[in-house]
PDB file of C-alpha atoms in Angstrom:
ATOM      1  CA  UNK A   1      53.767  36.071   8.012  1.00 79.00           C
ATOM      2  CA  UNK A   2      52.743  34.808   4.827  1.00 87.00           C
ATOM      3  CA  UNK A   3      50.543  31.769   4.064  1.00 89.00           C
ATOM      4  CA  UNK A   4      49.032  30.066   1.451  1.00 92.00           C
ATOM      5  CA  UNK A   5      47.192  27.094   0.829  1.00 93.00           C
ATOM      6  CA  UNK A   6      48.745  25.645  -2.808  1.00 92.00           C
ATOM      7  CA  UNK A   7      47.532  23.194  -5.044  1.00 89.00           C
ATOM      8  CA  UNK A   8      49.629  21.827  -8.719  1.00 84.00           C
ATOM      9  CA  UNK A   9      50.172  19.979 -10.896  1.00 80.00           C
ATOM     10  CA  UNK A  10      53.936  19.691 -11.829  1.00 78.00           C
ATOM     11  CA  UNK A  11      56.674  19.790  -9.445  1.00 81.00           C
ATOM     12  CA  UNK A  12      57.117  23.132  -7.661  1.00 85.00           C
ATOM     13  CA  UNK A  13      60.052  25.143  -8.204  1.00 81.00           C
ATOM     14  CA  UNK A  14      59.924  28.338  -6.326  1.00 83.00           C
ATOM     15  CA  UNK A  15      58.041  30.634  -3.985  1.00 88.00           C
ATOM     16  CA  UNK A  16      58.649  34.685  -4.781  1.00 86.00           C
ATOM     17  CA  UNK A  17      57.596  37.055  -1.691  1.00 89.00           C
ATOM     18  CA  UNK A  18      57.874  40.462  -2.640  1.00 86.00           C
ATOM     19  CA  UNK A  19      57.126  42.934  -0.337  1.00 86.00           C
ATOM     20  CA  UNK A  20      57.456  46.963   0.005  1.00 87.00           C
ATOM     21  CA  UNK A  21      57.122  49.373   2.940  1.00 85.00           C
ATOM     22  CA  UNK A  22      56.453  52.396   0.784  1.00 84.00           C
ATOM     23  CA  UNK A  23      60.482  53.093   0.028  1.00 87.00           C
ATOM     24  CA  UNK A  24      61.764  50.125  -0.467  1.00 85.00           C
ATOM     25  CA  UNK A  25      61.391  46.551  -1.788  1.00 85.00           C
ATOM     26  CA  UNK A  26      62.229  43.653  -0.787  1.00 84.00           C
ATOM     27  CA  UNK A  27      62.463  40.054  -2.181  1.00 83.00           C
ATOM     28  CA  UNK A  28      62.289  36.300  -1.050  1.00 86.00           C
ATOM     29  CA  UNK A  29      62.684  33.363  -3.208  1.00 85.00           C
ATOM     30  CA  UNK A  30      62.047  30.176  -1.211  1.00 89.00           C
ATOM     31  CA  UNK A  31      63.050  26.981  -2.847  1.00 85.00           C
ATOM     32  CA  UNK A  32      60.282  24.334  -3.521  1.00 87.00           C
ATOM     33  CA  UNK A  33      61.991  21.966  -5.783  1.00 79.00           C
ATOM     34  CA  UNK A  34      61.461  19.124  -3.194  1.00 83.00           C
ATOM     35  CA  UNK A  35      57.902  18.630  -4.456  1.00 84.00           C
ATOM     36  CA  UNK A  36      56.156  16.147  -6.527  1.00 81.00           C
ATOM     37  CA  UNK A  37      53.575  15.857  -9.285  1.00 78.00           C
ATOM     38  CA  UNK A  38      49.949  16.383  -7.895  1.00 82.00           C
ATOM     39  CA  UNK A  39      50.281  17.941  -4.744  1.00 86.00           C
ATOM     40  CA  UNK A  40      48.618  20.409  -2.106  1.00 90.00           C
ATOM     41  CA  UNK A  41      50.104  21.507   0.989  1.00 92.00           C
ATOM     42  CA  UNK A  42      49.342  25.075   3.144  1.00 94.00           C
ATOM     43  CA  UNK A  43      52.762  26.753   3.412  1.00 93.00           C
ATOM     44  CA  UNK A  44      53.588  29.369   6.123  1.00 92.00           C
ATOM     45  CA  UNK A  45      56.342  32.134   5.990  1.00 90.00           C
ATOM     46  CA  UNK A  46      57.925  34.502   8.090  1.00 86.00           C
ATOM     47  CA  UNK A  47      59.073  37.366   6.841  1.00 81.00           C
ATOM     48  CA  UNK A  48      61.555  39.166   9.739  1.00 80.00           C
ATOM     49  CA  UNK A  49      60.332  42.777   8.309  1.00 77.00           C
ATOM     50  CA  UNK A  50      58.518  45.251  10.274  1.00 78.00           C
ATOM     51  CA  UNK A  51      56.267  47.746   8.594  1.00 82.00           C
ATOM     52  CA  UNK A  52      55.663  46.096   5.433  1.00 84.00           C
ATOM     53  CA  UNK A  53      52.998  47.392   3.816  1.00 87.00           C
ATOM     54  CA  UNK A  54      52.033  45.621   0.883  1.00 87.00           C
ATOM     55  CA  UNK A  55      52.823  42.101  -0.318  1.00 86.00           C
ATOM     56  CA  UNK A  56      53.065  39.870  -3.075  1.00 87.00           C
ATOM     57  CA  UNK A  57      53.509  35.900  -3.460  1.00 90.00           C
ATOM     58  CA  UNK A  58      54.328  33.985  -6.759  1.00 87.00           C
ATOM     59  CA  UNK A  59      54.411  30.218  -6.657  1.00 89.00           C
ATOM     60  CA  UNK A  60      55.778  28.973  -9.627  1.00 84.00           C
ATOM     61  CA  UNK A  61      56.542  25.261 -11.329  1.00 80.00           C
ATOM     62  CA  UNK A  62      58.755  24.463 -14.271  1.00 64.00           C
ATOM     63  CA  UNK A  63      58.035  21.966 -17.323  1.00 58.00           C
ATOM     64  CA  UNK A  64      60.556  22.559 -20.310  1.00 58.00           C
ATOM     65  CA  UNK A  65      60.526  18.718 -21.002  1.00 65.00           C
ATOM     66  CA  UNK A  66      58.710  18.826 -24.705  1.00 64.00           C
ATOM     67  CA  UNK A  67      57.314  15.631 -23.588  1.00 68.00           C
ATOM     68  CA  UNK A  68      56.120  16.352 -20.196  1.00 75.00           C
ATOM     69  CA  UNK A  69      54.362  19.715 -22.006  1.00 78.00           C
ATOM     70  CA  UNK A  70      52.624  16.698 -24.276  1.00 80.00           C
ATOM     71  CA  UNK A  71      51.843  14.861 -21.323  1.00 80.00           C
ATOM     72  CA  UNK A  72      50.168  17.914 -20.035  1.00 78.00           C
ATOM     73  CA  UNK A  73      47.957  18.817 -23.186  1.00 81.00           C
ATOM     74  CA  UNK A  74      46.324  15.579 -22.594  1.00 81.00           C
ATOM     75  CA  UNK A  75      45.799  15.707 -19.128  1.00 78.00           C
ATOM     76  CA  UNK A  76      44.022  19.381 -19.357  1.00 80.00           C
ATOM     77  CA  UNK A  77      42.273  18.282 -23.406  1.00 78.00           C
ATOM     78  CA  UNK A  78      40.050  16.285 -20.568  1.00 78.00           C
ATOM     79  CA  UNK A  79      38.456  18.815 -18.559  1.00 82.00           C
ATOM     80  CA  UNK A  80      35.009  20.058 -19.243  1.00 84.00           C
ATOM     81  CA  UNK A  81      34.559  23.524 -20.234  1.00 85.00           C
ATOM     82  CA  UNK A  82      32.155  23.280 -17.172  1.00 87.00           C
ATOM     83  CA  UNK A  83      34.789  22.445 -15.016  1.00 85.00           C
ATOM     84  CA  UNK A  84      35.834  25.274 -12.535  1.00 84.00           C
ATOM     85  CA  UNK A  85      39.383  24.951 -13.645  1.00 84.00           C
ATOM     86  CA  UNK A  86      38.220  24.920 -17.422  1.00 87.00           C
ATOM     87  CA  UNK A  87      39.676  28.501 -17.737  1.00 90.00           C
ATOM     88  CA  UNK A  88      43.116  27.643 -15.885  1.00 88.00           C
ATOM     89  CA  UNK A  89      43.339  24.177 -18.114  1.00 88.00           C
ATOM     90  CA  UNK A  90      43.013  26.216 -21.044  1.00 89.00           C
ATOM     91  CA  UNK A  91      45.398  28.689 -19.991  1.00 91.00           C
ATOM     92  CA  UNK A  92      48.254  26.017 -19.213  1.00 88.00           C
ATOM     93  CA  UNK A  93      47.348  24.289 -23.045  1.00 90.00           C
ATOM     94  CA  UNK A  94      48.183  27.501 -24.219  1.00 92.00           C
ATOM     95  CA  UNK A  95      51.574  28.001 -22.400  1.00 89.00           C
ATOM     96  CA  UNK A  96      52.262  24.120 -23.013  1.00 88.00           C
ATOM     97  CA  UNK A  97      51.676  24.892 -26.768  1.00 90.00           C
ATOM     98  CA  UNK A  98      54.365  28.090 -26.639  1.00 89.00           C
ATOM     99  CA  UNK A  99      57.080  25.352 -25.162  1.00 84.00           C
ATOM    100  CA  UNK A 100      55.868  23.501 -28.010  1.00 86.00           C
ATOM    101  CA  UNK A 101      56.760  26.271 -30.814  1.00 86.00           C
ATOM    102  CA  UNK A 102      53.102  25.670 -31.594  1.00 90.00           C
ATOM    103  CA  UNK A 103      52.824  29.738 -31.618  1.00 92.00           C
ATOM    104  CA  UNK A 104      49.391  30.205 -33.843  1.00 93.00           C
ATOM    105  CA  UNK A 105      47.475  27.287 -31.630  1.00 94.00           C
ATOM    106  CA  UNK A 106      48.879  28.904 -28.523  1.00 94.00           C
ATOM    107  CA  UNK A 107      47.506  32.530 -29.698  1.00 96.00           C
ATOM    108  CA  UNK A 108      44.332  31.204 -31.149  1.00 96.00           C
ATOM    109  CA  UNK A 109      43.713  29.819 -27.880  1.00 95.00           C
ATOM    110  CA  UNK A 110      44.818  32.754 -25.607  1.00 97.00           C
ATOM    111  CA  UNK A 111      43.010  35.012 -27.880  1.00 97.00           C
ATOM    112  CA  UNK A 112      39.547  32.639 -27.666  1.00 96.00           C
ATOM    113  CA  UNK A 113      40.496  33.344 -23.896  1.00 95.00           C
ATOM    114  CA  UNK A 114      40.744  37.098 -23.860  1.00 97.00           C
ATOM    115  CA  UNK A 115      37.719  37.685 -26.199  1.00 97.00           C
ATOM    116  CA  UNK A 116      35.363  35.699 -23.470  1.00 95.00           C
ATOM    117  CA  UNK A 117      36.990  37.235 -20.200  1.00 95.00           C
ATOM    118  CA  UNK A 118      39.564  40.171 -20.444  1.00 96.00           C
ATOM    119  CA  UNK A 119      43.219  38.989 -18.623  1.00 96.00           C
ATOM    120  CA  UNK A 120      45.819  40.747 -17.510  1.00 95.00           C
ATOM    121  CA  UNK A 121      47.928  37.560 -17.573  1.00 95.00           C
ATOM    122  CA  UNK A 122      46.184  36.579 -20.993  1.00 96.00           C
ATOM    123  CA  UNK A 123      46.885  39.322 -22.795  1.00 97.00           C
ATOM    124  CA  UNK A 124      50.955  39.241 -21.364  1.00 94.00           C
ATOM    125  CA  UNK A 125      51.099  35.641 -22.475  1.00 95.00           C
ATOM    126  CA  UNK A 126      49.863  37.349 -26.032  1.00 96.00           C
ATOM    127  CA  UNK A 127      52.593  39.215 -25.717  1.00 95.00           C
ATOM    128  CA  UNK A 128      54.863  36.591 -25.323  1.00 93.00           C
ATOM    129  CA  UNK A 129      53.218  34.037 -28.178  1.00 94.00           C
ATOM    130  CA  UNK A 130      54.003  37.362 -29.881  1.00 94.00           C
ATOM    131  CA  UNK A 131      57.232  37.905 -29.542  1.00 90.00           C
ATOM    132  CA  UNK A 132      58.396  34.072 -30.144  1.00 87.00           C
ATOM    133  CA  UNK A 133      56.667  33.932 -33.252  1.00 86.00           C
ATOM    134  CA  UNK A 134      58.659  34.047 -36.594  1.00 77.00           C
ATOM    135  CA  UNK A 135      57.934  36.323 -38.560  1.00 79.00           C
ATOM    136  CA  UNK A 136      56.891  38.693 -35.589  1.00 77.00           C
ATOM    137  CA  UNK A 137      54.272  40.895 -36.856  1.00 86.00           C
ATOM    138  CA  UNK A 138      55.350  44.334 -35.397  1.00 88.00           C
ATOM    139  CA  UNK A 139      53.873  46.069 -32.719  1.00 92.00           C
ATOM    140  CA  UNK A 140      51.577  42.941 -31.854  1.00 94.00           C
ATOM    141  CA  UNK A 141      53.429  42.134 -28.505  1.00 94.00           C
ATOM    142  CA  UNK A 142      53.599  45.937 -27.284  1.00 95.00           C
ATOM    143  CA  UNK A 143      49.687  45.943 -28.033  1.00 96.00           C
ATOM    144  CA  UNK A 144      49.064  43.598 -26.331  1.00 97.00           C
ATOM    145  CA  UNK A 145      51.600  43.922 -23.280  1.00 96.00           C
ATOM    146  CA  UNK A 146      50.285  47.463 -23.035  1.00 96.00           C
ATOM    147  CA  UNK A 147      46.431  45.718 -22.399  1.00 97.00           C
ATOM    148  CA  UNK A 148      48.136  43.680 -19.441  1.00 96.00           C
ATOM    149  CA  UNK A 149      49.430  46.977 -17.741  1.00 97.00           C
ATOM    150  CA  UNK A 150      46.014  48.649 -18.565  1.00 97.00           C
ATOM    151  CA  UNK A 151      44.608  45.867 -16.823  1.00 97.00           C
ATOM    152  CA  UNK A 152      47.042  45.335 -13.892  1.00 95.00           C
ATOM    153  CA  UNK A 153      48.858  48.200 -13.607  1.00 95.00           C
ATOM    154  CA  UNK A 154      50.500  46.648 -10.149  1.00 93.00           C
ATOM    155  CA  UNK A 155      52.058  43.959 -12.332  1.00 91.00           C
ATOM    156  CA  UNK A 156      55.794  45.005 -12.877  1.00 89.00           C
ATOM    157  CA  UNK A 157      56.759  42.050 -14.951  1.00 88.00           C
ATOM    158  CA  UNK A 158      53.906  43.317 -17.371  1.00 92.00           C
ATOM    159  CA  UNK A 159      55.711  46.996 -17.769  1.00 93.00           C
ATOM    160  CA  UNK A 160      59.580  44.968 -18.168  1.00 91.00           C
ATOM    161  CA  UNK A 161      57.598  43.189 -20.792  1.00 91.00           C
ATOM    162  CA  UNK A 162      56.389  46.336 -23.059  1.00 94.00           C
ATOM    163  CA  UNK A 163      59.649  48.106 -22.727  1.00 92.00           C
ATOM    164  CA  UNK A 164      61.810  45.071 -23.504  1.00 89.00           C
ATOM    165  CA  UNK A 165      58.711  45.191 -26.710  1.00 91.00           C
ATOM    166  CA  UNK A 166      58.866  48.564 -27.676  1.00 90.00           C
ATOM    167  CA  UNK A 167      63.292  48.080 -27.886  1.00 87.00           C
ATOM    168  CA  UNK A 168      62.200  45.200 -30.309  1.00 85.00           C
ATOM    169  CA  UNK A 169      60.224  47.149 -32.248  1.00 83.00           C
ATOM    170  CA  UNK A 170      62.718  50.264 -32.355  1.00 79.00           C
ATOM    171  CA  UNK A 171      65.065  47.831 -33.737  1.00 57.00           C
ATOM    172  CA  UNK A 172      62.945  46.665 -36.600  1.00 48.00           C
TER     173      UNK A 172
END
């Protein structure tokens, strides 16, 4: 079983279970797109697998609305820095800004980020800023998507990342 006590902001979309047994892997999406705004509820899962041996769980919302990524600058421009979720309010300006286009305050804030605590997930969303940015400066987005695996080397989505990076830059 797999549980997990969940708190958001935006709607949920989606639950991800991975899972492996050493062999193989195995996936679970698990639709969530019957939530609302603001919510917290602990979820429970059964996964009809024996001999799993490791696990992983993604919980993810969805905000593409360039209105509703406004609406949610404001709401995180009003948490203190000594708030507990200072860091995580930051973190979801930043990815609200790369909705926006707003690529050089997006990196100036992920990069404010990774200089005062070192991120896996900061330094992929880097990366990404990267990337979307016009002109892309080469090799910027495989620097910094080769940080994220360095830093969470379990993290496959970070490796798709710096290959799907280092094609880009091939092609240049």
């Amino acid at each position: 079983d797999v549980a997990a006590q969940v708190q958001w902001t935006f709607p949920l979309q989606l639950a991800e279970i991975v899972w492996g047994d050493g062999t193989e892997t195995h996936r679970k999406v698990i639709d969530l797109s019957v939530t609302h705004q603001y919510g917290g509820q602990k979820f429970d899962w059964s996964i009809d697998e024996p001999n799993w041996k490791w696990a992983r769980l993604a919980v993810w919302d969805l905000q593409n609305d360039a209105s509703e990524h406004q609406k949610a600058l404001d709401a995180v421009g009003g948490i203190r820095p000594e708030n507990r979720y200072a860091r995580e309010g930051r973190f979801r300006a930043a990815v609200s800004l790369l909705n926006l286009k707003r690529y050089d305050d997006a990196l100036q804030t992920l990069r404010a980020m990774q200089s005062e605590q070192e991120s896996a997930t900061v330094a992929n969303a880097i990366g990404i800023a990267e990337l979307r940015r016009v002109p892309a400066q080469q090799g910027a987005a495989t620097y910094y998507f080769s940080q994220a695996t360095k830093l969470d080397p379990a993290e496959g989505d970070f490796f798709f990342n710096l290959g799907y990076a280092y094609w880009l830059d091939k092609d240049a």
